[in-house]
Amino acid sequence: RTATASPASSSRAVVMTSYQVGPAASNRASCKGCKAKIDKGALRVGTVTPGPGDYDVTSWRHLECQKHPKNLTSLDELAGFSGLDAVDKAKVEAWFNNSGVGAKKRSADEVESVAQLNPKKMKAAEMKKTLKANGIDATGSKDELQGKVQETVKRAAAEAHYMKMTVPQLKAVLEANTQLKGGAKQELLDRCVDGKVYGALPRCPQCGGGVLRVVYPSQTGHGG
């Protein structure tokens, strides 16, 4: 006789991979990308696939470690997105629109070369090329371009300094300045750079105890 699949097993056979996002409920799970523990509260993306039995398996990655899945065509398909706060929504939107937050990491040599630039000796065309290479708006007068390049150079110098540190060292810097310590290394690095360039974020002005988080509309030009 011919064997036929039961309705339940047949329906699971056509289940597609799905995705979910949200802050980690604990620090027990490890990132499938970088293999490091995902800190409690850190933003993570889960890849949900059918397990060998009648259950699903979820693999977690830091948002920064998760590549934009080709079959994820809309944020409406990302479970948990609608329940995020405004700050985390902005991070996920940037990740979705740019195929990953900070999609291409720069090498130490690339960062150092930017840190050595002297905007005062650069022509407008050179400044525009530098800004475009760093993903920064390259429009404006020569003085405006020079200001953007100066800020870019300042950030690169801070980045060159902190990218040599390990995750525990970056967390120690953040703790000493009463800043958030959760997240993957790139997020910790960005937070240290922001603190170096713009100063540490203050405590919540309303409750006096909360630790603030910030999302800038652009990398430069916001003044912190």
Short mmCIF file of C-alpha atoms in Angstrom, two decimals:
data_model
loop_
_atom_site.label_atom_id
_atom_site.label_comp_id
_atom_site.label_asym_id
_atom_site.label_seq_id
_atom_site.Cartn_x
_atom_site.Cartn_y
_atom_site.Cartn_z
CA ARG A 1 0.00 0.00 0.00
CA THR A 2 1.05 3.63 -0.46
CA ALA A 3 2.03 5.58 2.66
CA THR A 4 0.54 9.04 3.04
CA ALA A 5 1.61 11.84 5.36
CA SER A 6 -0.75 12.82 8.13
CA PRO A 7 -2.31 16.31 7.91
CA ALA A 8 -0.12 17.52 10.78
CA SER A 9 3.20 16.31 9.29
CA SER A 10 2.17 17.51 5.83
CA SER A 11 1.48 21.05 7.09
CA ARG A 12 4.87 21.20 8.85
CA ALA A 13 6.59 20.08 5.65
CA VAL A 14 5.69 23.36 3.96
CA VAL A 15 6.46 25.64 6.91
CA MET A 16 8.92 28.34 5.87
CA THR A 17 11.67 29.79 8.03
CA SER A 18 10.41 32.78 10.01
CA TYR A 19 12.13 35.47 12.03
CA GLN A 20 11.53 37.32 15.28
CA VAL A 21 13.22 40.19 17.07
CA GLY A 22 13.34 41.50 20.60
CA PRO A 23 15.51 42.20 23.65
CA ALA A 24 17.06 39.11 25.23
CA ALA A 25 15.12 37.94 28.28
CA SER A 26 18.30 36.60 29.90
CA ASN A 27 21.98 36.08 29.12
CA ARG A 28 21.75 32.30 28.68
CA ALA A 29 21.65 32.16 24.87
CA SER A 30 24.78 32.44 22.73
CA CYS A 31 24.92 34.21 19.37
CA LYS A 32 25.16 31.74 16.46
CA GLY A 33 27.22 34.32 14.60
CA CYS A 34 29.98 35.55 16.93
CA LYS A 35 29.48 32.73 19.52
CA ALA A 36 29.49 35.24 22.42
CA LYS A 37 26.77 35.33 25.06
CA ILE A 38 23.88 37.66 24.27
CA ASP A 39 23.50 40.02 27.23
CA LYS A 40 20.14 40.42 28.88
CA GLY A 41 18.27 43.29 27.20
CA ALA A 42 20.47 43.24 24.06
CA LEU A 43 18.57 43.32 20.77
CA ARG A 44 18.59 39.92 19.06
CA VAL A 45 17.08 38.26 15.98
CA GLY A 46 15.75 34.72 16.11
CA THR A 47 15.64 32.37 13.11
CA VAL A 48 12.73 29.98 13.62
CA THR A 49 12.79 26.63 11.79
CA PRO A 50 10.76 23.42 12.19
CA GLY A 51 12.42 20.98 14.60
CA PRO A 52 12.67 17.20 14.17
CA GLY A 53 9.55 16.75 16.30
CA ASP A 54 6.33 18.67 16.68
CA TYR A 55 8.08 21.89 17.72
CA ASP A 56 10.13 24.79 16.34
CA VAL A 57 13.79 25.59 16.94
CA THR A 58 14.99 29.19 17.35
CA SER A 59 18.60 30.21 16.68
CA TRP A 60 19.55 33.60 18.12
CA ARG A 61 22.01 36.18 16.82
CA HIS A 62 22.90 39.72 17.84
CA LEU A 63 21.20 42.18 15.49
CA GLU A 64 24.68 43.20 14.30
CA CYS A 65 25.60 39.56 13.58
CA GLN A 66 22.43 38.70 11.64
CA LYS A 67 22.57 39.19 7.89
CA HIS A 68 19.39 40.48 6.28
CA PRO A 69 17.55 37.32 5.15
CA LYS A 70 16.61 37.44 1.47
CA ASN A 71 13.15 36.03 2.18
CA LEU A 72 12.38 38.75 4.74
CA THR A 73 10.78 41.38 2.51
CA SER A 74 8.92 43.49 5.07
CA LEU A 75 9.21 44.39 8.75
CA ASP A 76 5.59 43.23 9.05
CA GLU A 77 6.99 39.71 8.63
CA LEU A 78 9.35 40.17 11.61
CA ALA A 79 7.56 38.93 14.72
CA GLY A 80 8.03 41.17 17.75
CA PHE A 81 8.92 44.31 15.80
CA SER A 82 5.65 46.13 16.56
CA GLY A 83 6.22 45.65 20.29
CA LEU A 84 9.68 47.27 20.37
CA ASP A 85 10.28 50.72 21.83
CA ALA A 86 11.15 53.63 19.54
CA VAL A 87 14.93 53.26 20.04
CA ASP A 88 15.02 49.56 19.17
CA LYS A 89 12.63 50.07 16.25
CA ALA A 90 15.02 52.62 14.78
CA LYS A 91 17.92 50.14 15.07
CA VAL A 92 15.94 47.37 13.40
CA GLU A 93 14.76 49.70 10.62
CA ALA A 94 18.38 50.73 9.95
CA TRP A 95 19.40 47.06 9.90
CA PHE A 96 16.57 46.17 7.53
CA ASN A 97 17.11 49.09 5.14
CA ASN A 98 20.89 48.78 5.03
CA SER A 99 21.22 44.97 5.06
CA GLY A 100 22.59 45.12 8.57
CA VAL A 101 23.59 47.76 11.10
CA GLY A 102 27.08 48.92 10.13
CA ALA A 103 26.91 46.48 7.25
CA LYS A 104 30.64 46.54 6.44
CA LYS A 105 33.11 46.74 9.28
CA ARG A 106 36.23 48.76 8.54
CA SER A 107 39.69 47.38 9.22
CA ALA A 108 42.02 49.04 11.72
CA ASP A 109 44.14 50.38 8.86
CA GLU A 110 41.09 51.93 7.15
CA VAL A 111 40.02 53.66 10.36
CA GLU A 112 43.55 54.87 11.07
CA SER A 113 43.88 56.35 7.56
CA VAL A 114 40.73 58.43 8.13
CA ALA A 115 41.98 59.53 11.56
CA GLN A 116 45.16 60.93 9.93
CA LEU A 117 43.33 63.23 7.49
CA ASN A 118 43.70 67.01 7.75
CA PRO A 119 40.48 68.70 6.50
CA LYS A 120 42.18 72.11 6.31
CA LYS A 121 44.49 70.83 3.58
CA MET A 122 41.80 69.03 1.58
CA LYS A 123 40.02 70.33 -1.50
CA ALA A 124 36.23 70.20 -1.71
CA ALA A 125 36.31 67.22 -4.08
CA GLU A 126 38.55 65.30 -1.69
CA MET A 127 36.29 66.04 1.25
CA LYS A 128 33.20 64.91 -0.67
CA LYS A 129 34.94 61.67 -1.65
CA THR A 130 35.91 61.03 1.98
CA LEU A 131 32.41 61.70 3.25
CA LYS A 132 30.79 59.46 0.64
CA ALA A 133 33.26 56.67 1.46
CA ASN A 134 32.17 56.91 5.09
CA GLY A 135 28.46 56.93 4.27
CA ILE A 136 27.98 60.59 5.21
CA ASP A 137 26.04 63.27 3.35
CA ALA A 138 28.51 65.06 1.07
CA THR A 139 26.46 68.18 0.27
CA GLY A 140 26.95 71.72 1.53
CA SER A 141 29.40 74.60 1.35
CA LYS A 142 33.14 74.10 1.74
CA ASP A 143 32.94 75.17 5.41
CA GLU A 144 30.12 72.69 6.02
CA LEU A 145 32.06 69.92 4.30
CA GLN A 146 35.12 70.73 6.38
CA GLY A 147 33.06 70.55 9.57
CA LYS A 148 31.69 67.13 8.60
CA VAL A 149 35.16 65.82 7.76
CA GLN A 150 36.57 67.17 11.05
CA GLU A 151 33.86 65.32 12.96
CA THR A 152 34.51 62.18 10.90
CA VAL A 153 38.24 62.38 11.65
CA LYS A 154 37.53 62.84 15.36
CA ARG A 155 35.25 59.80 15.40
CA ALA A 156 37.81 57.73 13.48
CA ALA A 157 40.54 58.62 15.99
CA ALA A 158 38.31 57.49 18.86
CA GLU A 159 37.33 54.34 16.97
CA ALA A 160 40.97 53.48 16.27
CA HIS A 161 41.64 53.73 20.00
CA TYR A 162 38.72 51.63 21.22
CA MET A 163 38.71 48.94 18.52
CA LYS A 164 41.96 47.60 19.99
CA MET A 165 40.11 46.76 23.23
CA THR A 166 38.45 43.49 24.15
CA VAL A 167 34.76 43.21 25.06
CA PRO A 168 35.51 43.17 28.84
CA GLN A 169 37.70 46.27 28.45
CA LEU A 170 34.98 48.13 26.52
CA LYS A 171 32.42 47.19 29.16
CA ALA A 172 34.77 48.46 31.88
CA VAL A 173 35.00 51.83 30.12
CA LEU A 174 31.22 52.03 29.84
CA GLU A 175 30.72 51.00 33.46
CA ALA A 176 33.20 53.64 34.65
CA ASN A 177 31.13 56.24 32.80
CA THR A 178 27.76 54.85 33.97
CA GLN A 179 26.71 53.84 30.47
CA LEU A 180 24.83 50.79 29.15
CA LYS A 181 27.02 47.68 28.89
CA GLY A 182 24.77 45.33 26.89
CA GLY A 183 25.19 44.39 23.25
CA ALA A 184 27.65 42.93 20.78
CA LYS A 185 31.20 44.29 20.47
CA GLN A 186 30.34 46.69 17.64
CA GLU A 187 27.55 48.23 19.71
CA LEU A 188 29.87 48.61 22.72
CA LEU A 189 32.51 50.14 20.46
CA ASP A 190 30.04 52.65 18.97
CA ARG A 191 28.87 53.60 22.48
CA CYS A 192 32.46 54.23 23.64
CA VAL A 193 33.20 56.31 20.54
CA ASP A 194 30.05 58.40 21.07
CA GLY A 195 31.09 59.00 24.68
CA LYS A 196 34.58 60.06 23.65
CA VAL A 197 33.33 62.45 20.96
CA TYR A 198 30.17 63.84 22.57
CA GLY A 199 30.49 62.99 26.26
CA ALA A 200 28.72 60.41 28.42
CA LEU A 201 24.92 60.29 28.38
CA PRO A 202 23.41 61.59 31.63
CA ARG A 203 20.96 59.71 33.80
CA CYS A 204 17.27 60.03 32.98
CA PRO A 205 16.28 63.63 33.84
CA GLN A 206 12.81 62.48 34.92
CA CYS A 207 13.50 59.57 37.27
CA GLY A 208 17.17 60.30 37.97
CA GLY A 209 18.14 56.64 37.84
CA GLY A 210 17.46 55.31 34.35
CA VAL A 211 20.29 54.85 31.85
CA LEU A 212 19.55 56.58 28.56
CA ARG A 213 19.94 55.17 25.06
CA VAL A 214 20.22 57.26 21.93
CA VAL A 215 19.77 56.79 18.18
CA TYR A 216 21.15 59.53 15.95
CA PRO A 217 19.51 60.39 12.61
CA SER A 218 22.98 60.41 11.05
CA GLN A 219 26.52 59.59 12.14
CA THR A 220 27.69 63.20 12.14
CA GLY A 221 26.23 66.68 12.18
CA HIS A 222 23.96 66.21 15.19
CA GLY A 223 26.34 67.57 17.83
CA GLY A 224 25.72 64.67 20.17
#
